[in-house]
Coordinates of N, CA and C in Angstrom, one line a residue:
Chain V
N5 N 0.8 -1.2 0.0 CA 0.0 0.0 0.0 C 0.9 1.2 0.0
A6 N 1.3 1.7 -1.2 CA 2.2 2.8 -1.3 C 1.5 4.1 -0.8
G7 N 2.4 4.9 -0.1 CA 1.9 6.1 0.4 C 1.9 7.2 -0.7
V8 N 1.9 8.5 -0.3 CA 1.9 9.6 -1.3 C 3.4 9.7 -1.8
M9 N 3.5 9.7 -3.1 CA 4.8 9.8 -3.7 C 5.0 11.2 -4.3
Q10 N 6.2 11.7 -4.0 CA 6.6 12.9 -4.6 C 7.9 12.7 -5.3
N11 N 8.1 13.4 -6.5 CA 9.4 13.5 -7.1 C 9.5 14.7 -7.9
P12 N 10.8 15.1 -7.9 CA 11.9 14.6 -7.3 C 12.0 15.0 -5.8
R13 N 12.8 14.4 -5.1 CA 13.0 14.7 -3.7 C 13.8 16.0 -3.5
H14 N 14.7 16.2 -4.4 CA 15.5 17.5 -4.4 C 15.6 18.0 -5.8
L15 N 15.5 19.3 -5.9 CA 15.5 19.9 -7.3 C 16.3 21.2 -7.2
V16 N 17.2 21.3 -8.0 CA 18.0 22.6 -8.0 C 17.7 23.2 -9.4
R17 N 17.3 24.5 -9.3 CA 17.1 25.2 -10.6 C 17.8 26.6 -10.4
R18 N 18.3 27.1 -11.6 CA 18.8 28.4 -11.6 C 17.6 29.4 -11.8
R19 N 17.9 30.6 -11.4 CA 16.9 31.7 -11.5 C 16.5 31.8 -13.0
G20 N 15.1 31.8 -13.2 CA 14.6 32.0 -14.5 C 14.2 30.6 -15.1
Q21 N 14.6 29.6 -14.6 CA 14.2 28.2 -15.1 C 12.8 27.8 -14.6
E22 N 12.3 26.7 -15.1 CA 11.1 26.2 -14.6 C 11.3 25.0 -13.7
A23 N 10.4 24.9 -12.7 CA 10.4 23.8 -11.8 C 9.1 23.0 -11.9
R24 N 9.2 21.7 -12.0 CA 8.0 20.9 -12.1 C 8.1 19.8 -11.0
L25 N 7.1 19.9 -10.1 CA 7.0 19.0 -9.0 C 5.8 18.1 -9.1
R26 N 6.1 16.8 -8.9 CA 5.1 15.8 -9.1 C 4.6 15.2 -7.9
C27 N 3.3 14.7 -7.9 CA 2.8 14.1 -6.7 C 1.7 13.1 -7.1
S28 N 2.0 11.8 -6.6 CA 1.0 10.8 -6.8 C 0.3 10.5 -5.5
P29 N -1.0 10.6 -5.4 CA -1.7 10.5 -4.1 C -1.7 9.0 -3.8
M30 N -2.2 8.7 -2.6 CA -2.4 7.4 -2.1 C -3.5 6.8 -2.9
K31 N -3.4 5.5 -3.1 CA -4.4 4.8 -3.8 C -5.8 5.0 -3.1
G32 N -6.8 5.3 -4.0 CA -8.1 5.5 -3.4 C -8.4 7.0 -3.0
H33 N -7.3 7.8 -3.0 CA -7.5 9.2 -2.6 C -7.8 10.0 -3.8
S34 N -8.8 10.9 -3.8 CA -9.1 11.7 -4.9 C -8.8 13.2 -4.7
H35 N -8.3 13.6 -3.5 CA -8.0 15.0 -3.2 C -6.6 15.2 -3.0
V36 N -6.1 16.2 -3.6 CA -4.6 16.5 -3.5 C -4.4 18.0 -3.0
Y37 N -3.5 18.2 -2.1 CA -3.3 19.5 -1.6 C -1.7 19.7 -1.8
W38 N -1.4 21.0 -2.1 CA 0.0 21.3 -2.2 C 0.2 22.4 -1.1
Y39 N 1.3 22.3 -0.4 CA 1.8 23.2 0.6 C 3.2 23.7 0.4
R40 N 3.5 24.8 0.9 CA 4.9 25.3 0.9 C 5.4 25.5 2.3
Q41 N 6.6 25.1 2.5 CA 7.2 25.3 3.9 C 8.6 26.0 3.7
L42 N 8.6 27.2 4.1 CA 9.9 27.9 4.1 C 10.7 27.4 5.4
P43 N 12.1 27.6 5.4 CA 12.8 27.1 6.5 C 12.4 27.7 7.8
E44 N 12.2 26.8 8.8 CA 11.8 27.2 10.1 C 10.4 27.7 10.2
E45 N 9.6 27.5 9.2 CA 8.2 28.0 9.3 C 7.3 26.8 9.1
G46 N 6.0 27.1 9.3 CA 4.9 26.1 9.1 C 4.5 26.0 7.7
L47 N 3.5 25.1 7.5 CA 3.1 24.8 6.2 C 2.1 25.9 5.7
K48 N 2.2 26.4 4.5 CA 1.3 27.4 3.9 C 0.5 26.7 2.8
F49 N -0.8 26.7 3.0 CA -1.6 26.0 1.9 C -1.4 26.9 0.6
M50 N -1.4 26.1 -0.5 CA -1.2 26.7 -1.8 C -2.5 26.4 -2.6
V51 N -2.8 25.1 -2.9 CA -3.9 24.8 -3.8 C -4.4 23.4 -3.4
Y52 N -5.7 23.3 -3.7 CA -6.4 22.0 -3.4 C -7.1 21.6 -4.7
L53 N -6.9 20.3 -5.1 CA -7.4 19.9 -6.4 C -8.0 18.5 -6.3
Q54 N -9.0 18.3 -7.1 CA -9.6 17.0 -7.4 C -9.1 16.7 -8.8
K55 N -9.4 15.5 -9.3 CA -9.1 15.1 -10.6 C -9.8 16.1 -11.6
E56 N -8.9 16.7 -12.5 CA -9.3 17.6 -13.5 C -10.1 18.9 -13.0
N57 N -9.8 19.2 -11.7 CA -10.6 20.3 -11.1 C -9.8 21.0 -10.0
I58 N -9.7 22.2 -10.1 CA -9.0 23.0 -9.0 C -10.2 23.5 -8.1
I59 N -10.1 23.0 -6.9 CA -11.2 23.4 -5.9 C -10.8 24.7 -5.2
D60 N -9.7 25.0 -4.9 CA -9.3 26.1 -4.1 C -7.8 26.5 -4.3
E61 N -7.6 27.6 -5.0 CA -6.2 28.0 -5.2 C -5.9 29.3 -4.5
S62 N -6.6 29.6 -3.4 CA -6.5 30.9 -2.8 C -5.0 31.1 -2.2
G63 N -4.3 30.0 -2.0 CA -2.9 30.2 -1.4 C -1.8 30.3 -2.5
M64 N -2.2 30.2 -3.7 CA -1.3 30.2 -4.8 C -0.9 31.6 -5.3
P65 N 0.4 31.9 -5.3 CA 0.7 33.2 -5.9 C 0.1 33.3 -7.3
K66 N -0.3 34.6 -7.7 CA -1.1 34.8 -8.9 C -0.2 34.6 -10.2
E67 N 1.0 34.8 -10.0 CA 1.9 34.7 -11.2 C 2.9 33.6 -11.0
R68 N 3.3 33.0 -12.0 CA 4.3 32.0 -12.3 C 4.0 30.6 -11.7
F69 N 3.0 30.5 -10.8 CA 2.6 29.2 -10.2 C 1.3 28.6 -10.8
S70 N 1.4 27.4 -11.1 CA 0.1 26.7 -11.6 C 0.1 25.3 -11.1
A71 N -1.1 24.7 -11.1 CA -1.2 23.3 -10.6 C -2.2 22.6 -11.4
E72 N -2.1 21.3 -11.6 CA -3.1 20.5 -12.3 C -3.1 19.1 -11.7
F73 N -4.2 18.5 -11.9 CA -4.3 17.1 -11.5 C -5.2 16.4 -12.5
P74 N -4.4 15.9 -13.6 CA -5.1 15.4 -14.8 C -5.9 14.0 -14.4
K75 N -6.7 13.7 -15.4 CA -7.5 12.4 -15.2 C -6.6 11.2 -15.0
E76 N -5.5 11.2 -15.7 CA -4.5 10.2 -15.7 C -3.1 10.8 -15.2
G77 N -2.5 10.1 -14.3 CA -1.2 10.6 -14.0 C -1.1 11.5 -12.7
P78 N 0.1 11.9 -12.3 CA 0.2 12.6 -11.1 C -0.3 14.1 -11.1
S79 N -0.4 14.7 -9.9 CA -0.6 16.1 -9.9 C 0.7 16.8 -10.1
I80 N 0.7 17.9 -10.8 CA 1.9 18.7 -11.1 C 1.8 20.1 -10.5
L81 N 2.8 20.5 -9.8 CA 2.9 21.9 -9.4 C 4.0 22.5 -10.2
R82 N 3.7 23.5 -11.0 CA 4.7 24.1 -11.9 C 5.0 25.5 -11.4
I83 N 6.3 25.8 -11.4 CA 6.8 27.2 -11.1 C 7.6 27.6 -12.2
Q84 N 7.1 28.7 -12.9 CA 7.8 29.2 -14.0 C 8.8 30.4 -13.5
Q85 N 9.9 30.5 -14.2 CA 10.8 31.6 -14.0 C 11.1 31.7 -12.5
V86 N 11.7 30.7 -11.9 CA 11.9 30.6 -10.5 C 12.8 31.7 -10.0
V87 N 12.5 32.2 -8.8 CA 13.4 33.2 -8.1 C 13.9 32.6 -6.8
R88 N 14.9 33.2 -6.2 CA 15.5 32.6 -5.0 C 14.5 32.5 -3.9
G89 N 13.5 33.3 -3.9 CA 12.5 33.3 -2.8 C 11.5 32.1 -3.0
D90 N 11.6 31.3 -4.1 CA 10.8 30.1 -4.3 C 11.5 28.9 -3.6
S91 N 12.7 29.0 -3.1 CA 13.4 28.0 -2.4 C 12.7 27.6 -1.2
A92 N 12.3 26.4 -1.1 CA 11.5 25.9 0.0 C 11.2 24.5 -0.2
A93 N 10.6 23.9 0.9 CA 10.1 22.5 0.7 C 8.6 22.5 0.3
Y94 N 8.3 21.7 -0.7 CA 6.9 21.7 -1.2 C 6.4 20.3 -0.9
F95 N 5.3 20.3 -0.1 CA 4.7 19.1 0.3 C 3.3 18.9 -0.4
C96 N 3.1 17.6 -0.8 CA 1.8 17.2 -1.4 C 1.2 16.3 -0.3
A97 N -0.1 16.5 -0.2 CA -0.9 15.6 0.7 C -2.1 15.1 0.0
S98 N -2.6 14.0 0.4 CA -3.8 13.5 -0.2 C -4.8 13.0 0.9
S99 N -6.0 13.0 0.6 CA -7.0 12.6 1.5 C -8.2 11.9 0.7
P100 N -9.0 11.1 1.4 CA -10.0 10.3 0.6 C -11.2 11.2 0.4
L101 N -12.1 10.7 -0.4 CA -13.3 11.4 -0.9 C -14.2 11.7 0.4
P102 N -14.6 12.9 0.5 CA -15.6 13.2 1.6 C -16.8 12.3 1.5
G103 N -17.3 12.1 2.7 CA -18.5 11.2 2.7 C -18.2 9.7 2.9
T104 N -16.9 9.4 2.8 CA -16.6 8.0 3.0 C -16.9 7.7 4.5
S105 N -17.6 6.7 4.7 CA -18.0 6.3 6.1 C -16.9 6.0 7.0
G106 N -16.8 6.5 8.2 CA -15.9 6.2 9.2 C -14.5 6.8 9.0
M107 N -14.4 7.7 8.0 CA -13.1 8.3 7.7 C -12.9 9.5 8.5
T108 N -11.7 9.7 9.0 CA -11.4 11.0 9.6 C -10.9 12.0 8.7
Y109 N -10.5 11.6 7.5 CA -10.1 12.5 6.5 C -8.7 13.2 6.8
E110 N -7.9 12.5 7.6 CA -6.6 13.1 7.8 C -5.8 13.1 6.5
Q111 N -5.0 14.0 6.4 CA -4.2 14.1 5.2 C -2.9 13.2 5.3
Y112 N -2.6 12.5 4.3 CA -1.3 11.8 4.3 C -0.3 12.6 3.4
F113 N 0.8 12.8 4.0 CA 1.8 13.7 3.3 C 2.8 12.8 2.5
G114 N 3.3 13.4 1.4 CA 4.4 12.9 0.8 C 5.7 13.3 1.5
P115 N 6.9 12.8 1.0 CA 8.1 13.2 1.7 C 8.6 14.6 1.4
G116 N 7.9 15.3 0.4 CA 8.3 16.6 0.0 C 9.4 16.7 -1.1
T117 N 9.3 17.9 -1.7 CA 10.4 18.1 -2.7 C 11.0 19.4 -2.2
R118 N 12.4 19.3 -2.0 CA 13.1 20.5 -1.6 C 13.7 21.2 -2.8
L119 N 13.2 22.4 -3.1 CA 13.6 23.1 -4.2 C 14.6 24.2 -3.8
T120 N 15.7 24.2 -4.5 CA 16.7 25.2 -4.2 C 17.0 26.0 -5.6
V121 N 16.8 27.3 -5.4 CA 17.1 28.1 -6.6 C 18.4 28.8 -6.4
T122 N 19.3 28.7 -7.3 CA 20.6 29.2 -7.2 C 20.7 30.5 -8.2
Chain E
A22 N -11.7 35.3 10.3 CA -10.8 34.3 9.6 C -10.4 33.1 10.5
Q23 N -10.4 32.0 9.8 CA -10.1 30.8 10.6 C -8.6 30.8 10.7
K24 N -8.1 30.3 11.9 CA -6.7 30.2 12.2 C -6.4 29.3 13.3
I25 N -5.1 28.9 13.3 CA -4.6 28.0 14.3 C -3.4 28.7 15.0
T26 N -3.3 28.7 16.3 CA -2.3 29.4 17.0 C -1.5 28.4 17.9
Q27 N -0.3 28.4 17.7 CA 0.7 27.6 18.5 C 1.6 28.7 19.1
T28 N 1.5 28.9 20.4 CA 2.2 30.0 21.0 C 3.6 29.6 21.5
Q29 N 4.0 28.4 21.5 CA 5.3 27.9 22.0 C 6.2 27.5 20.8
P30 N 7.2 28.4 20.5 CA 8.0 28.2 19.3 C 8.9 26.9 19.7
G31 N 9.3 26.8 20.9 CA 10.2 25.7 21.3 C 9.9 25.3 22.7
M32 N 10.1 24.0 22.9 CA 9.8 23.4 24.3 C 11.0 22.4 24.6
F33 N 11.3 22.2 25.8 CA 12.2 21.3 26.3 C 11.5 20.3 27.3
V34 N 11.9 19.1 27.3 CA 11.3 18.1 28.2 C 12.3 17.1 28.5
Q35 N 12.3 16.6 29.8 CA 13.2 15.6 30.2 C 12.7 14.3 29.7
E36 N 13.6 13.4 29.3 CA 13.2 12.0 28.8 C 12.4 11.4 30.0
K37 N 11.3 10.7 29.5 CA 10.3 10.0 30.4 C 9.3 10.9 31.1
E38 N 9.5 12.2 31.0 CA 8.5 13.1 31.5 C 7.4 13.3 30.4
A39 N 6.2 13.8 30.9 CA 5.2 14.2 30.0 C 5.3 15.7 29.6
V40 N 4.8 16.0 28.4 CA 4.9 17.4 27.9 C 3.6 17.7 27.2
T41 N 3.1 18.9 27.3 CA 1.9 19.5 26.7 C 2.3 20.5 25.6
L42 N 1.8 20.3 24.4 CA 2.1 21.4 23.4 C 0.7 22.1 23.1
D43 N 0.7 23.3 23.2 CA -0.5 24.1 23.1 C -0.9 24.4 21.7
C44 N -2.3 24.4 21.5 CA -2.9 24.8 20.3 C -4.2 25.4 20.5
T45 N -4.4 26.5 20.0 CA -5.9 27.2 20.0 C -6.3 27.4 18.6
Y46 N -7.6 27.4 18.4 CA -8.1 27.6 17.0 C -9.2 28.5 17.1
D47 N -9.5 29.0 15.9 CA -10.6 29.9 15.8 C -11.4 29.6 14.6
T48 N -12.7 29.3 14.7 CA -13.6 28.9 13.6 C -15.0 29.2 14.0
S49 N -15.8 29.6 13.0 CA -17.2 29.8 13.3 C -18.0 28.5 12.9
D50 N -17.4 27.5 12.3 CA -18.0 26.3 11.9 C -18.4 25.5 13.1
Q51 N -19.4 24.7 13.0 CA -19.8 23.8 14.0 C -19.1 22.4 13.9
S52 N -18.8 22.1 12.6 CA -18.2 20.8 12.2 C -16.8 21.1 11.8
Y53 N -15.9 20.5 12.5 CA -14.5 20.6 12.1 C -13.6 19.5 12.7
G54 N -12.4 19.4 12.3 CA -11.5 18.4 12.7 C -10.2 18.9 13.1
L55 N -9.6 18.4 14.2 CA -8.3 18.9 14.7 C -7.3 17.8 14.5
F56 N -6.1 18.1 14.1 CA -5.1 17.1 13.9 C -3.7 17.6 14.5
W57 N -2.9 16.6 14.8 CA -1.5 16.9 15.1 C -0.6 16.1 14.2
Y58 N 0.4 16.7 13.7 CA 1.4 16.1 12.9 C 2.8 16.3 13.5
K59 N 3.6 15.4 13.3 CA 5.0 15.4 13.7 C 5.9 15.5 12.5
Q60 N 6.9 16.4 12.6 CA 7.8 16.5 11.5 C 9.3 16.4 12.1
P61 N 9.9 15.2 12.0 CA 11.2 15.1 12.5 C 12.2 15.8 11.6
S62 N 13.5 15.7 11.9 CA 14.5 16.5 11.1 C 14.6 15.9 9.8
S63 N 14.2 14.7 9.5 CA 14.3 14.1 8.1 C 13.2 14.8 7.2
G64 N 12.3 15.5 7.9 CA 11.4 16.4 7.0 C 10.0 15.8 6.7
E65 N 9.8 14.5 6.9 CA 8.4 14.0 6.5 C 7.4 14.5 7.6
M66 N 6.1 14.5 7.1 CA 5.0 14.9 8.0 C 4.3 13.6 8.5
I67 N 4.2 13.4 9.7 CA 3.7 12.1 10.2 C 2.4 12.5 11.1
F68 N 1.3 11.8 10.6 CA 0.0 12.1 11.3 C 0.0 11.4 12.7
L69 N -0.4 12.1 13.7 CA -0.3 11.6 15.1 C -1.7 11.3 15.6
I70 N -2.6 12.2 15.6 CA -3.9 12.1 16.3 C -4.9 13.0 15.7
Y71 N -6.2 12.6 15.8 CA -7.3 13.4 15.3 C -8.4 13.5 16.4
Q72 N -9.0 14.7 16.4 CA -10.2 15.0 17.2 C -11.3 15.6 16.4
G73 N -12.4 15.0 16.4 CA -13.6 15.6 15.7 C -14.3 16.6 16.6
S74 N -14.9 17.6 16.1 CA -15.6 18.6 16.9 C -16.7 18.1 17.7
Y75 N -17.3 17.0 17.2 CA -18.4 16.4 17.9 C -18.1 15.2 18.8
D76 N -16.8 14.9 18.9 CA -16.4 13.8 19.7 C -16.4 14.3 21.2
E77 N -17.0 13.5 22.0 CA -17.1 13.9 23.4 C -15.9 13.5 24.2
Q78 N -15.2 12.4 23.8 CA -14.1 12.0 24.5 C -12.8 12.5 23.9
N79 N -11.8 12.8 24.7 CA -10.5 13.2 24.1 C -9.9 12.0 23.4
A80 N -9.3 12.3 22.3 CA -8.6 11.2 21.5 C -7.4 10.8 22.1
T81 N -7.0 9.5 22.0 CA -5.8 9.0 22.5 C -5.3 8.1 21.4
E82 N -3.9 8.1 21.3 CA -3.2 7.2 20.4 C -1.9 6.8 21.0
G83 N -1.9 5.7 21.7 CA -0.6 5.4 22.4 C -0.2 6.4 23.4
R84 N 1.0 6.9 23.2 CA 1.5 7.9 24.2 C 1.0 9.3 23.9
Y85 N 0.2 9.5 22.8 CA -0.4 10.8 22.5 C -1.8 10.9 22.9
S86 N -2.1 12.0 23.5 CA -3.5 12.3 23.8 C -3.8 13.7 23.4
L87 N -5.0 14.0 23.1 CA -5.4 15.3 22.7 C -6.4 15.9 23.8
N88 N -6.0 16.9 24.5 CA -6.8 17.6 25.5 C -7.7 18.6 24.8
F89 N -8.9 18.2 24.5 CA -9.8 18.9 23.7 C -10.8 19.7 24.7
Q90 N -10.7 21.1 24.6 CA -11.6 21.9 25.3 C -12.3 22.8 24.4
K91 N -13.5 22.3 24.1 CA -14.2 23.1 23.0 C -14.6 24.5 23.3
A92 N -15.0 24.7 24.5 CA -15.4 26.1 24.9 C -14.3 27.0 24.9
R93 N -13.1 26.5 25.1 CA -11.9 27.4 25.1 C -11.2 27.4 23.7
K94 N -11.8 26.5 22.9 CA -11.2 26.3 21.5 C -9.7 26.0 21.6
S95 N -9.5 25.0 22.4 CA -8.1 24.6 22.5 C -8.0 23.1 22.2
A96 N -6.9 22.6 21.7 CA -6.7 21.2 21.3 C -5.2 20.9 21.6
N97 N -4.9 20.8 22.8 CA -3.4 20.6 23.2 C -3.0 19.2 23.1
L98 N -1.9 19.0 22.6 CA -1.3 17.6 22.5 C -0.5 17.2 23.7
V99 N -0.8 16.1 24.3 CA 0.0 15.6 25.5 C 0.8 14.4 25.0
I100 N 2.1 14.5 25.3 CA 3.0 13.3 25.0 C 3.4 12.8 26.4
S101 N 3.1 11.6 26.6 CA 3.5 11.0 27.9 C 4.8 10.2 27.7
A102 N 5.5 10.1 28.8 CA 6.8 9.3 28.8 C 7.6 9.7 27.6
S103 N 8.1 10.9 27.5 CA 8.8 11.4 26.4 C 10.0 10.5 26.1
Q104 N 10.3 10.3 24.8 CA 11.4 9.6 24.4 C 12.3 10.5 23.5
L105 N 13.6 10.1 23.4 CA 14.5 11.0 22.5 C 14.0 11.1 21.1
G106 N 13.4 10.1 20.6 CA 12.9 10.1 19.2 C 11.7 11.1 19.1
D107 N 11.1 11.6 20.2 CA 10.0 12.5 20.0 C 10.5 13.9 19.7
S108 N 11.8 14.1 19.7 CA 12.4 15.4 19.3 C 12.0 15.7 17.9
A109 N 11.3 16.8 17.7 CA 10.8 17.1 16.3 C 10.0 18.4 16.4
M110 N 9.5 18.8 15.2 CA 8.5 19.9 15.1 C 7.2 19.3 15.1
Y111 N 6.2 19.9 15.8 CA 4.9 19.4 16.0 C 3.9 20.5 15.5
F112 N 3.0 20.1 14.6 CA 2.1 21.0 14.0 C 0.7 20.7 14.3
C113 N -0.1 21.6 14.7 CA -1.5 21.5 15.0 C -2.2 22.0 13.6
A114 N -3.3 21.3 13.3 CA -4.0 21.7 12.1 C -5.5 21.5 12.3
M115 N -6.2 22.3 11.5 CA -7.7 22.3 11.6 C -8.2 22.0 10.2
R116 N -9.2 21.1 10.2 CA -9.9 20.8 8.8 C -11.3 21.4 8.9
E117 N -11.6 22.2 8.0 CA -13.0 22.7 7.9 C -13.7 22.2 6.6
V118 N -15.1 22.1 6.7 CA -15.8 21.6 5.6 C -16.5 22.9 5.1
T119 N -16.2 23.1 3.8 CA -16.8 24.3 3.2 C -17.4 23.9 1.9
S120 N -18.7 24.0 1.7 CA -19.4 23.5 0.5 C -19.1 22.1 0.1
G121 N -19.0 21.2 1.0 CA -18.7 19.8 0.8 C -17.2 19.5 0.5
T122 N -16.4 20.5 0.6 CA -15.0 20.2 0.4 C -14.2 20.5 1.7
Y123 N -13.0 20.1 1.7 CA -12.2 20.2 2.9 C -11.0 21.1 2.7
K124 N -10.7 21.9 3.7 CA -9.5 22.8 3.7 C -8.9 22.6 5.1
Y125 N -7.5 22.6 5.0 CA -6.8 22.4 6.2 C -5.9 23.6 6.5
I126 N -5.9 24.0 7.7 CA -5.0 25.2 8.1 C -4.0 24.7 9.2
F127 N -2.8 25.1 9.0 CA -1.7 24.6 10.0 C -1.3 25.8 10.8
G128 N -0.8 25.4 12.0 CA -0.2 26.4 12.9 C 1.3 26.5 12.5
T129 N 2.0 27.4 13.2 CA 3.4 27.6 12.9 C 4.3 26.6 13.5
G130 N 3.8 25.8 14.4 CA 4.6 24.7 14.9 C 5.3 24.9 16.2
T131 N 5.6 23.9 16.9 CA 6.4 23.9 18.2 C 7.5 22.9 18.0
R132 N 8.7 23.4 18.2 CA 9.9 22.5 18.2 C 10.1 21.9 19.6
L133 N 10.0 20.6 19.7 CA 10.2 19.9 20.9 C 11.6 19.3 20.9
K134 N 12.3 19.5 22.1 CA 13.6 18.8 22.3 C 13.5 18.0 23.5
V135 N 13.8 16.7 23.4 CA 13.7 15.8 24.6 C 15.2 15.6 25.0
L136 N 15.4 15.9 26.3 CA 16.7 15.8 26.9 C 17.0 14.5 27.6
A137 N 18.1 14.0 27.4 CA 18.5 12.7 28.0 C 18.8 12.9 29.5

């Protein structure tokens, strides 16, 4: 029973390049969340997706950042034209479908992708 | 605005002692969930314990218990018999249901150091 998978685990990009972060949710989970964690800080919500649908992107910067969760394949968080301030750990979490009987709907987190912009 | 407050940036506890990590929350919803996660130095987020807003009893999971005081809007984590491996960051989180979907809000965390 594989957990949430994220790749790559570490990503180094130069300023101006694009970063693509991938997340495969746990089997049976249809909700994916992306969070950003700056060093020594808590998790900041970025975006919440279901398959082929963005539910809430209120935490996503308006420019350069985008996310998708296609019908097939992993969820992708894309950062275009990265800047040094984008250096952070990006966590993906998944949870089961609401309404599933007996579920507490805790989020299961992936190991994170640590992005370093040089 | 909904939020989670963790007022203790850092805590120390002697090995084998109990420790309480504070968490207060603010919400106008009647139905919500409260969670605690552990983040060791390796970086992964580990789910520890859950408390539903309608649960009458405090949640317990092994050495972890959640001291839920609904009127005070607090959900403190109690770790009994601390172990060196408990040294980590601890995050309190709240889940709200909005229009049938879920949103999670995290506190800023408390760094716990267990002393030998």
